[in-house]
Short mmCIF file of C-alpha atoms and ligand atoms in Angstrom, two decimals:
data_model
loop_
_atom_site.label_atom_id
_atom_site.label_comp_id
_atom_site.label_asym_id
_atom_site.label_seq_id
_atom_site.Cartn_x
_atom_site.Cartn_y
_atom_site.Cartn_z
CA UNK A 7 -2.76 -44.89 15.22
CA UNK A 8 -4.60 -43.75 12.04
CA UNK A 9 -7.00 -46.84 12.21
CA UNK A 10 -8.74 -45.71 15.51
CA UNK A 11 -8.77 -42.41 14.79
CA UNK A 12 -10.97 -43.26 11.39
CA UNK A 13 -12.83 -45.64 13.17
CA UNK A 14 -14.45 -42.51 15.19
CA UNK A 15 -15.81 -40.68 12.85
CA UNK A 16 -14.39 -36.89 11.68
CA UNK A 17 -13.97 -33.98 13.26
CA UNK A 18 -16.45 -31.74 13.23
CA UNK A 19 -15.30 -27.95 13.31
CA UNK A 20 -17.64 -25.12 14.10
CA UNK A 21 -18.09 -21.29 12.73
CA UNK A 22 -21.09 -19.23 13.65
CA UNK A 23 -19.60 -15.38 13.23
CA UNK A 24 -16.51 -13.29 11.24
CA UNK A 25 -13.93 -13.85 13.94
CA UNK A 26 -14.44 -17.44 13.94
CA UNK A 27 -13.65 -17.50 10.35
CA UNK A 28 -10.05 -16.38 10.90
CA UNK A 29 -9.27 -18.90 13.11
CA UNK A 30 -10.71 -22.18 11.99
CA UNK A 31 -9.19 -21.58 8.67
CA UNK A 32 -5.63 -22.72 9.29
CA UNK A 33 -6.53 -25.02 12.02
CA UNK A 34 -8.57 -26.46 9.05
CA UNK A 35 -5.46 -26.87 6.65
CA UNK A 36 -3.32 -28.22 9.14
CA UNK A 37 -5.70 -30.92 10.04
CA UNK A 38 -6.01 -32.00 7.05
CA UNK A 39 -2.33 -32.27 6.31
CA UNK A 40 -1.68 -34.59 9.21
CA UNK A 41 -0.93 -37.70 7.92
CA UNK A 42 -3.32 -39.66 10.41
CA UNK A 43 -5.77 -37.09 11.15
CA UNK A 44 -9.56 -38.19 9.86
CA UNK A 45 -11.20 -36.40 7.31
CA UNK A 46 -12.66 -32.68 9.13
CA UNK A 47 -16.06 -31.60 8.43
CA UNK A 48 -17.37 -27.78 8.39
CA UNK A 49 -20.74 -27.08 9.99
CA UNK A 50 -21.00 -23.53 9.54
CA UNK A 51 -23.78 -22.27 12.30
CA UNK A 52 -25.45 -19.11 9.81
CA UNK A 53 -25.06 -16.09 12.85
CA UNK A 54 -23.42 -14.41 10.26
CA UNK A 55 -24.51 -14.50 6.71
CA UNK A 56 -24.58 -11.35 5.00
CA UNK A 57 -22.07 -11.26 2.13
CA UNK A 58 -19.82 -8.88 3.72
CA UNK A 59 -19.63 -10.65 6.87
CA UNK A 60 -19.33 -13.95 5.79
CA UNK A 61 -18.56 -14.81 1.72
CA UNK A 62 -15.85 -12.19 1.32
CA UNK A 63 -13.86 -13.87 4.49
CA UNK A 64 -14.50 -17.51 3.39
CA UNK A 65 -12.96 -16.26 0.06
CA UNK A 66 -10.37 -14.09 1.52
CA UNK A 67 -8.98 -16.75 4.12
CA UNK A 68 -9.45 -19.59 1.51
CA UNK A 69 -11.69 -21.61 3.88
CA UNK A 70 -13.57 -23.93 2.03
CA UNK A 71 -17.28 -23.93 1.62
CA UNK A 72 -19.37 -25.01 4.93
CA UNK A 73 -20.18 -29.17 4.18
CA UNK A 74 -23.55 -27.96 6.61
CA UNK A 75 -25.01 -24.75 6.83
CA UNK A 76 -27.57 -24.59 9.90
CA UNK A 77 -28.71 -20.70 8.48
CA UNK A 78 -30.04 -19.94 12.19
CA UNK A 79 -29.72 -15.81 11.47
CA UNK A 80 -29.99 -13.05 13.78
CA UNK A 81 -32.17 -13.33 16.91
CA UNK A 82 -32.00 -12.61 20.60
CA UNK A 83 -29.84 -14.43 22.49
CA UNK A 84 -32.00 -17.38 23.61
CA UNK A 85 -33.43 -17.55 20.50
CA UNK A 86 -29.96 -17.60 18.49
CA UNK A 87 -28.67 -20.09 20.99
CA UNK A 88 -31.56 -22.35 21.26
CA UNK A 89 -31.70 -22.64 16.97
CA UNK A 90 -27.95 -23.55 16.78
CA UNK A 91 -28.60 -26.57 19.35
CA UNK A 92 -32.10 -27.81 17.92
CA UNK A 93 -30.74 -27.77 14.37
CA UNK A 94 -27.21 -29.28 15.46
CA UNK A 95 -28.10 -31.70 17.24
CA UNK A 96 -29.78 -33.83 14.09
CA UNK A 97 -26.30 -33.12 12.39
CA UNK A 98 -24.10 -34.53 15.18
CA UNK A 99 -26.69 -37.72 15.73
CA UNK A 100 -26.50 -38.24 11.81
CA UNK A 101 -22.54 -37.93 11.47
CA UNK A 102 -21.24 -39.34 14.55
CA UNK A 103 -18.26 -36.92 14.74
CA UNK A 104 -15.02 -38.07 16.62
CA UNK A 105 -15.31 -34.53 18.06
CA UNK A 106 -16.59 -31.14 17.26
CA UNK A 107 -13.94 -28.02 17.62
CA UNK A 108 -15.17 -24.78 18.88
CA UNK A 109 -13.56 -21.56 18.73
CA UNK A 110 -13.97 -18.00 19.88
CA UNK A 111 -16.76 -17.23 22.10
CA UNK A 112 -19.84 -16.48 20.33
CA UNK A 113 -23.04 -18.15 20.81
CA UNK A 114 -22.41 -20.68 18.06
CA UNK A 115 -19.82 -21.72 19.98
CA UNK A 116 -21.63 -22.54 23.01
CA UNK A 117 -24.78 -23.66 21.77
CA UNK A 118 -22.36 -26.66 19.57
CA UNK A 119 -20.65 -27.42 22.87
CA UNK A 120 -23.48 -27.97 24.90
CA UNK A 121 -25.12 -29.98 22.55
CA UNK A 122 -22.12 -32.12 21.80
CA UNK A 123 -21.01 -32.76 25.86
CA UNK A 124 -24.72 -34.31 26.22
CA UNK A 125 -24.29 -36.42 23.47
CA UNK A 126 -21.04 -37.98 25.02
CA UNK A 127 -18.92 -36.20 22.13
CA UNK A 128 -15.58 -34.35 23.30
CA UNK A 129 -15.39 -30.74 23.04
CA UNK A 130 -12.35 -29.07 22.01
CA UNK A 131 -11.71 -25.30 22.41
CA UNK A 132 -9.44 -23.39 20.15
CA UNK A 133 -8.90 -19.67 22.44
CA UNK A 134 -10.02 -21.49 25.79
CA UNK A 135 -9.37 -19.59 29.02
CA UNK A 136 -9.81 -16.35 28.35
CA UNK A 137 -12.12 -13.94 30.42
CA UNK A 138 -12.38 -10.31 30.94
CA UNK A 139 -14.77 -10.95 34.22
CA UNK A 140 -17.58 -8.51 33.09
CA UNK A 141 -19.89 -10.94 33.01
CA UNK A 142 -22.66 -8.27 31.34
CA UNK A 143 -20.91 -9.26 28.35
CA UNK A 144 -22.09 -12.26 26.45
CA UNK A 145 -18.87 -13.45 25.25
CA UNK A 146 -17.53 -13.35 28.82
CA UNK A 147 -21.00 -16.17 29.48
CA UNK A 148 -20.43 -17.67 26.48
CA UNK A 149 -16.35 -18.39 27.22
CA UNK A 150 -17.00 -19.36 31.21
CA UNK A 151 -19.73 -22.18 29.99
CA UNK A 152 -17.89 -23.48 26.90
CA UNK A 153 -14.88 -24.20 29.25
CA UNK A 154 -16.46 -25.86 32.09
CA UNK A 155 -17.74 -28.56 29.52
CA UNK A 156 -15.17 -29.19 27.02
CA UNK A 157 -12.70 -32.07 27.19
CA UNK A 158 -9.77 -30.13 25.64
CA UNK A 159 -8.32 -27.03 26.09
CA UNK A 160 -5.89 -24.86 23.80
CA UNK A 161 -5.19 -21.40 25.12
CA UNK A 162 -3.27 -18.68 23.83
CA UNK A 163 -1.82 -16.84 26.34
CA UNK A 164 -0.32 -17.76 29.82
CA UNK A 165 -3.33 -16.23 31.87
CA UNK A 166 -5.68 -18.67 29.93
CA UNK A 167 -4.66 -21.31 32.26
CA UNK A 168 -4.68 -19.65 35.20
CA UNK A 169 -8.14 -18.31 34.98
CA UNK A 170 -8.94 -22.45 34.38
CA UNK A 171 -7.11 -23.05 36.95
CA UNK A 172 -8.96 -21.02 39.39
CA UNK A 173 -12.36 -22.13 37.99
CA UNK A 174 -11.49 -25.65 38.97
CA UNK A 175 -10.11 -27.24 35.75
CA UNK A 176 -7.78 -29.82 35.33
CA UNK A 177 -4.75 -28.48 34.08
CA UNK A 178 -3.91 -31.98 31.86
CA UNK A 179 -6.51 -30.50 29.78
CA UNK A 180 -4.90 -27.60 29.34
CA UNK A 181 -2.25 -27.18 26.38
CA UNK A 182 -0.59 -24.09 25.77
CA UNK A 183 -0.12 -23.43 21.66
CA UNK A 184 -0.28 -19.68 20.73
CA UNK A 185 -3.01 -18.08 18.58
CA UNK A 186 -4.61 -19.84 16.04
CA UNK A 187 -5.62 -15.99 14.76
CA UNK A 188 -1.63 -14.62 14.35
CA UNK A 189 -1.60 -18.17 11.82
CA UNK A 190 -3.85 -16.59 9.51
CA UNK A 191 -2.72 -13.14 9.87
CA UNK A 192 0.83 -14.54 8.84
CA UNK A 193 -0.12 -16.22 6.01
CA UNK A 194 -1.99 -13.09 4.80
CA UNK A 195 -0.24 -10.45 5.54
CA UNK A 196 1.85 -9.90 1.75
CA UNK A 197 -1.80 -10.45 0.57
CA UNK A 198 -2.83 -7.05 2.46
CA UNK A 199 -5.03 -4.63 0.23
CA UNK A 200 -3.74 -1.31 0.80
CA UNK A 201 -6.00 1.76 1.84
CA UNK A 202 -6.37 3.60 -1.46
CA UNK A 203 -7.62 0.50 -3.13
CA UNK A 204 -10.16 -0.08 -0.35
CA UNK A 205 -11.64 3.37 -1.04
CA UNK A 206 -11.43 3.26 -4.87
CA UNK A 207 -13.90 0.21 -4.40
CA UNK A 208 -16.59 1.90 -3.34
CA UNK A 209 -15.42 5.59 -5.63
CA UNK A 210 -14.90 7.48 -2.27
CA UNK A 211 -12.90 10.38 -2.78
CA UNK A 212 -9.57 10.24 -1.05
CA UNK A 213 -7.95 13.70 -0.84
CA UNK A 214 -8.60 14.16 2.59
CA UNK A 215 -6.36 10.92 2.89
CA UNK A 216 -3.59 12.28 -0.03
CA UNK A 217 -3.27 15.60 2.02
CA UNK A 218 -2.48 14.07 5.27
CA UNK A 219 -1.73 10.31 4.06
CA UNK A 220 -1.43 9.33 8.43
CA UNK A 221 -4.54 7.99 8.76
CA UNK A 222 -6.89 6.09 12.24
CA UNK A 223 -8.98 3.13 12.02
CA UNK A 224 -12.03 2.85 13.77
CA UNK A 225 -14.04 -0.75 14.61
CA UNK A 226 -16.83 -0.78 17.05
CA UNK A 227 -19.41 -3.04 17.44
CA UNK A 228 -19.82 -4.04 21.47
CA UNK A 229 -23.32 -3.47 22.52
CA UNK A 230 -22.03 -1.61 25.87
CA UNK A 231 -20.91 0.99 23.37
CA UNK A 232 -23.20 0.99 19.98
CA UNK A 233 -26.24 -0.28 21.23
CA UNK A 234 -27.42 2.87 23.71
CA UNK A 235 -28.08 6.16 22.40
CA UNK A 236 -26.03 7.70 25.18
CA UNK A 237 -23.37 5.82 24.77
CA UNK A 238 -22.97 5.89 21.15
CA UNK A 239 -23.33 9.54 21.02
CA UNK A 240 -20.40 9.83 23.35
CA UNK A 241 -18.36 7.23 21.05
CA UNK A 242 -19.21 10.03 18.21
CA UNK A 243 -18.15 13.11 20.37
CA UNK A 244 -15.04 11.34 20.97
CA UNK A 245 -14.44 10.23 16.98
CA UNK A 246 -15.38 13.82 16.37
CA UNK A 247 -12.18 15.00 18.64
CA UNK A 248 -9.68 12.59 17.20
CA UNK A 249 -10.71 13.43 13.38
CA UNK A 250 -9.81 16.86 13.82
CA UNK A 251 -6.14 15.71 14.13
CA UNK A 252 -6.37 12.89 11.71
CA UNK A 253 -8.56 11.49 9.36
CA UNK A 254 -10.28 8.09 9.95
CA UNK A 255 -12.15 5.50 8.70
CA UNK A 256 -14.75 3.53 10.01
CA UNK A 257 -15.67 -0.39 8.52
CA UNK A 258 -19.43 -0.37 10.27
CA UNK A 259 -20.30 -2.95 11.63
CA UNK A 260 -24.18 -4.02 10.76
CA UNK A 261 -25.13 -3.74 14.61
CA UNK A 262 -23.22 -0.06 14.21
CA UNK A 263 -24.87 0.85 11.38
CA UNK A 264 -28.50 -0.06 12.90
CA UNK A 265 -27.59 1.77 15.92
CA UNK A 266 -26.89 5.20 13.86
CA UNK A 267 -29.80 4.71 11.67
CA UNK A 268 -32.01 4.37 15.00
CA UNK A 269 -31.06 7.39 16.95
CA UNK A 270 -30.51 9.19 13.59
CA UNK A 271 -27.04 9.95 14.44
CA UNK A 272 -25.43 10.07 11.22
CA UNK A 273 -25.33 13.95 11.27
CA UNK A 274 -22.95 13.75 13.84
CA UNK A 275 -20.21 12.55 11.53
CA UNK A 276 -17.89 14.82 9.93
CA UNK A 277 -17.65 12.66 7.13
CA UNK A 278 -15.24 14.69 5.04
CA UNK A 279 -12.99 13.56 7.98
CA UNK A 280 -14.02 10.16 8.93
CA UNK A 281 -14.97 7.76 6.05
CA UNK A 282 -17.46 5.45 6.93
CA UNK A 283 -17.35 1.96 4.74
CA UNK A 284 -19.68 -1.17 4.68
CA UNK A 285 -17.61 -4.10 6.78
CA UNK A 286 -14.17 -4.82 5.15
CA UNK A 287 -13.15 -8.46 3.95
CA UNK A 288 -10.17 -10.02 5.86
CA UNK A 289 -7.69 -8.56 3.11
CA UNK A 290 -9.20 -5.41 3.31
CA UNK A 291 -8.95 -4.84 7.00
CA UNK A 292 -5.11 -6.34 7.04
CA UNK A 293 -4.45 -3.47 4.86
CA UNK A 294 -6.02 -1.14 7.37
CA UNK A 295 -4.71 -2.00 9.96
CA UNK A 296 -1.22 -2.66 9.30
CA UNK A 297 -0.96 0.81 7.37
CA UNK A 298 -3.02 2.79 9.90
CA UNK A 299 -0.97 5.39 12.10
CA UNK A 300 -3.50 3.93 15.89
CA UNK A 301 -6.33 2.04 15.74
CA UNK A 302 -9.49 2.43 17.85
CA UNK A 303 -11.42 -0.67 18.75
CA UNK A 304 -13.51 -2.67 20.97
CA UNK A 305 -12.84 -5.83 19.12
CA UNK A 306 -11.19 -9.07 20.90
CA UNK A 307 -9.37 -9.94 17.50
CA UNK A 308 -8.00 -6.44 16.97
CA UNK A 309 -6.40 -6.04 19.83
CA UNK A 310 -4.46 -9.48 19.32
CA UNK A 311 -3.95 -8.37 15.64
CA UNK A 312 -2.15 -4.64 16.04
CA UNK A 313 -0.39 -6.67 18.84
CA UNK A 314 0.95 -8.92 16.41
CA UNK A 315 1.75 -5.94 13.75
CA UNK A 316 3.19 -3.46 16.18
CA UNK A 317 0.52 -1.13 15.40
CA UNK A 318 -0.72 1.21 18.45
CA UNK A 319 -4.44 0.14 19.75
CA UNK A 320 -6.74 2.19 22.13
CA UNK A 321 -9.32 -0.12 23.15
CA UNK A 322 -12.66 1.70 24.10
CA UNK A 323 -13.26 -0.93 26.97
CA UNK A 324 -12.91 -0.95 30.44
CA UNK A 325 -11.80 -4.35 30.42
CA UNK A 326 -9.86 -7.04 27.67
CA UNK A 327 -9.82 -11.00 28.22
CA UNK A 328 -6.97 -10.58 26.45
CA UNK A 329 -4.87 -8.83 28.95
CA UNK A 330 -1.09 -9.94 27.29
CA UNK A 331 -1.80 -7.08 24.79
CA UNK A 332 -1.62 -4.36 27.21
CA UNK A 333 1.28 -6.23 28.97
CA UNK A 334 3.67 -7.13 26.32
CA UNK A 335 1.42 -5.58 23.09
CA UNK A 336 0.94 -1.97 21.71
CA UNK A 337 -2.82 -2.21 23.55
CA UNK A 338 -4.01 0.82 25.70
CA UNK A 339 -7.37 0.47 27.35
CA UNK A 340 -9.23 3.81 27.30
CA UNK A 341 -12.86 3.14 27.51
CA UNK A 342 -15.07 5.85 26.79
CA UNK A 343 -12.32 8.52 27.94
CA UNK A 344 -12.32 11.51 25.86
CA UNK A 345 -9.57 13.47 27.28
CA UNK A 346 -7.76 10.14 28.02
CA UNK A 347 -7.87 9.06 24.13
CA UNK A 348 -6.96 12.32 23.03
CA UNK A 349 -3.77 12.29 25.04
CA UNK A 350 -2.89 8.98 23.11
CA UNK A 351 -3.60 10.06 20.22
CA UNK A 352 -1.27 13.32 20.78
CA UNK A 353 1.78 10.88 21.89
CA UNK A 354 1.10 8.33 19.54
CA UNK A 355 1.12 11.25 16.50
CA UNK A 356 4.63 12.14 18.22
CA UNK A 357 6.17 8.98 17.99
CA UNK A 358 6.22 8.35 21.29
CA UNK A 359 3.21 6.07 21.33
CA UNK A 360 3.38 2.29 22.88
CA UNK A 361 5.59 -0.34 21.72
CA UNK A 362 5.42 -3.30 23.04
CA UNK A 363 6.85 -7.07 21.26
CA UNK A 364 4.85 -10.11 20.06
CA UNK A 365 3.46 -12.88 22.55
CA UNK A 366 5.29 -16.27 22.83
CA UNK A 367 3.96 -18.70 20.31
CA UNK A 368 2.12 -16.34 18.44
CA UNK A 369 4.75 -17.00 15.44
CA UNK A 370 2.25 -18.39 12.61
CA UNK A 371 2.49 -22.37 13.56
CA UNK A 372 -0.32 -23.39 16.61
CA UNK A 373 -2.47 -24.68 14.07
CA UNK A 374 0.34 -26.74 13.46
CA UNK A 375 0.74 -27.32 17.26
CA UNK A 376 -2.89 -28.40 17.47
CA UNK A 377 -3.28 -30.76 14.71
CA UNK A 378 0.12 -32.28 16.42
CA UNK A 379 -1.56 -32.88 19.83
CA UNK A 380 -5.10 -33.59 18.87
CA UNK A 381 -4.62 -36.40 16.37
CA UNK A 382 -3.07 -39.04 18.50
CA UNK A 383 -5.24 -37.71 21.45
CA UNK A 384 -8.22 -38.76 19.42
CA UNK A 385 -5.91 -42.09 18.40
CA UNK A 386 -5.45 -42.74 22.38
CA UNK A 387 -9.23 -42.01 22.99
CA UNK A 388 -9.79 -44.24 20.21
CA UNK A 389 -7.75 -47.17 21.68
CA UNK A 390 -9.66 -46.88 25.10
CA UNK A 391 -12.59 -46.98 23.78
CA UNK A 392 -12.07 -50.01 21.54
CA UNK A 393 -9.86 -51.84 23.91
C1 UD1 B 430 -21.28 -11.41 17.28
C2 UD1 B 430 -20.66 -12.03 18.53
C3 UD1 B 430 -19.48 -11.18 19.00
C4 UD1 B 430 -18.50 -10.96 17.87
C5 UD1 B 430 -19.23 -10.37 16.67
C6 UD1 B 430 -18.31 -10.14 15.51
C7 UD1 B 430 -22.17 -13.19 20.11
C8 UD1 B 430 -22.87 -13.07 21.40
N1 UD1 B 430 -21.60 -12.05 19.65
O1 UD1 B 430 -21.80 -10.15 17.64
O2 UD1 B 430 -18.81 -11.83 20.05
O3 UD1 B 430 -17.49 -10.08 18.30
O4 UD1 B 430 -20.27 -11.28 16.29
O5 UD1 B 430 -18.98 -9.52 14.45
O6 UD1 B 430 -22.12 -14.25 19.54
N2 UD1 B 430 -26.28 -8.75 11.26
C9 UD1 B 430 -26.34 -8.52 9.91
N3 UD1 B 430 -25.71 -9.39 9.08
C10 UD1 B 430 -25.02 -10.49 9.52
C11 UD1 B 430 -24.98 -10.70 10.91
C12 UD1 B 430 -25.59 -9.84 11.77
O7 UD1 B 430 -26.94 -7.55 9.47
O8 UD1 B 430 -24.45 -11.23 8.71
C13 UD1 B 430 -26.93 -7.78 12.17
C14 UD1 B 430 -28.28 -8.25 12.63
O9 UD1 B 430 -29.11 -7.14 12.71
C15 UD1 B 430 -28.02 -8.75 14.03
C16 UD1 B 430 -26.87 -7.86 14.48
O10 UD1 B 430 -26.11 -7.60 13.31
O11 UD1 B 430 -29.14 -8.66 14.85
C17 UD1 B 430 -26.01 -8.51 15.51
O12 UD1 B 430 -25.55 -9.79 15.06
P1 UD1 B 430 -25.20 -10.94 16.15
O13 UD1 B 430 -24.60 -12.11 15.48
O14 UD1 B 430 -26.40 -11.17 17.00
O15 UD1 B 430 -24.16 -10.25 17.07
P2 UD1 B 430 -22.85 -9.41 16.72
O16 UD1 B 430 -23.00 -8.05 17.26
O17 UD1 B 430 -22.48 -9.55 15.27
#
């Protein structure tokens, strides 16, 4: 088998943003400990680049330095998109990959996609099938595209494939292998930087956290809720409320940050109750969130990651693509619901918040899984073609 597979040429895997990072990593190691597997190559899109955003998480997850860095940056949507394909396209003509693995849905991921399908080159997507049907959210554009055009499809929950099933795609493209995300979590997790030693990084002092050690995290960056004054100011009305029965702290995202700086809302924190910290590296947030007492989010990855932990989430969205974490996880949605979050937050103080159990297959391994079914796919692909 391995003599096709290296006569097509690597395969070329695909990070734009932070929660790509997380899950490309272990599909990366287990790739390249498959015996027959070809050699992998990392094109690393530049959507993210600041060092908190990108270096710490490289370093944290062990993922090994981008071969290709395309540094497209920040920009609006058709301008971010547009870069990734004109300046990936000279990279895929020049290596002739065997195929090019996407993950996630950002715009690096479709941009890569759609440049790679034209070129004849298979598509495979890590986290396929997902959709929260808002389609005012990019990622919800992003996901529905990337799937209609790839050749291979790994999902990680059972609703995956019948959302591609519905859309028209064939289900022998389909392969069910758990979450590439829960791999790196697992393999991280005794690696987990604890809370006081996040805040002694940056000298904050910590008493508020020593008299009442229970403590929320906070991670918001969706543009339905940061980007709009109105919107952001009732995000802070509602933080306000939950701080008075427990302190939190707040990882800003840069998108966050911009938005408080803009509608000078910074007042409006209490911040001897909610600590406010430049974005956390992957060990860093771990830590958080597998000591925090809830954890309010709008992030995909967060909501699969207290699933995995057991820790209670309360979503501030009206919708999740990831729906088996309010099925069989500890995920509540609340959207922008004061009285509605406060409630949880009562119970959940109580002990009576929401358990729930971990998804099938999300046990540390589909990495594993993957590398297993994509090497001799690529071997079979191979044959065809050189038959
Ligand atoms: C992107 C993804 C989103 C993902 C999120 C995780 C899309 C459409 N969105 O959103 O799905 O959940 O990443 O973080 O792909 N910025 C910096 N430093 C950086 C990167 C960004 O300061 O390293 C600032 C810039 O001002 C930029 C803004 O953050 O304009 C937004 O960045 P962008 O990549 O456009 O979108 P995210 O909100 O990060």
């Amino acid at each position: 088998m391995g003599e096709f597979v290296q006569a097509l040429g690597s395969i070329m895997c695909v990070v734009g943003a932070r929660p790509n990072y997380m899950k490309m990593a272990p599909l990366i190691r287990s790739l390249r400990s498959h015996p027959d597997a070809p050699e992998t190559v990392l094109v690393h899109t530049g959507q993210h680049y600041d060092v908190a955003m990108n270096d710490r998480l490289f370093a944290d997850l062990k993922l090994r330095s981008p071969d290709v860095n395309l540094d497209v940056g920040s920009g609006t949507h058709a301008q971010q998109t547009s870069e990734v394909m004109r300046r990936f396209e000279p990279v895929v003509d020049t290596m002739q990959p065997s195929c090019v693995v996407v993950v996630g849905d950002v715009n690096s991921t479709l941009a890569c996609s759609l440049v790679s399908v034209k070129k004849g080159i298979p598509v495979i997507h890590v986290e396929a099938g997902l959709r929260s049907f808002d389609r005012s959210m990019p990622e919800e554009i992003n996901r529905l595209l990337t799937d209609q055009i790839c050749d291979v499809l790994y999902t990680t929950e059972h609703s995956a494939a019948e959302n591609l099933r519905r859309e028209g795609i064939s289900m022998q493209r389909v392969h069910f292998v758990g979450n590439v995300m829960i791999d790196s979590l697992m393999a991280s997790l005794q690696h987990a930087v604890p809370l006081p030693a996040v805040l002694a990084n940056y000298g904050i002092d910590a008493s508020v956290f020593r008299e009442q050690p229970t403590f929320g995290l906070i991670t918001l960056h969706r543009p339905s809720n940061v980007d709009h004054r109105g919107s952001l100011e009732e995000v802070l009305t509602i933080l306000a409320g939950v701080s008075r029965k427990l302190p939190l702290v707040w990882p800003l995202h840069p998108r966050t940050r911009a938005s408080m700086e803009r509608f000078s809302l910074w007042e409006r924190l209490d911040q001897r109750r909610v600590v406010a910290l430049p974005p956390q590296g992957y060990l860093e947030m771990l830590g958080l969130i597998k000591d925090a007492a809830l954890v309010i989010t709008d992030s995909g990855g967060i909501q699969e990651e207290t699933t995995a932990l057991g820790v209670p989430c309360l979503t501030m969205r009206e919708n999740t693509e990831r729906p088996i974490t309010v099925e069989q996880g500890t995920n509540v949605l609340v959207g922008r619901d004061g009285g509605l979050i406060l409630r949880h937050v009562d119970e959940i103080l109580a002990g009576a918040g929401k358990r729930g159990r971990v998804p099938e297959l999300w046990d540390g391994r589909a990495s594993e899984r993957i590398a297993a079914h994509l090497v001799p796919w690529l071997a079979r692909r191979g044959e065809s073609i050189y038959a």
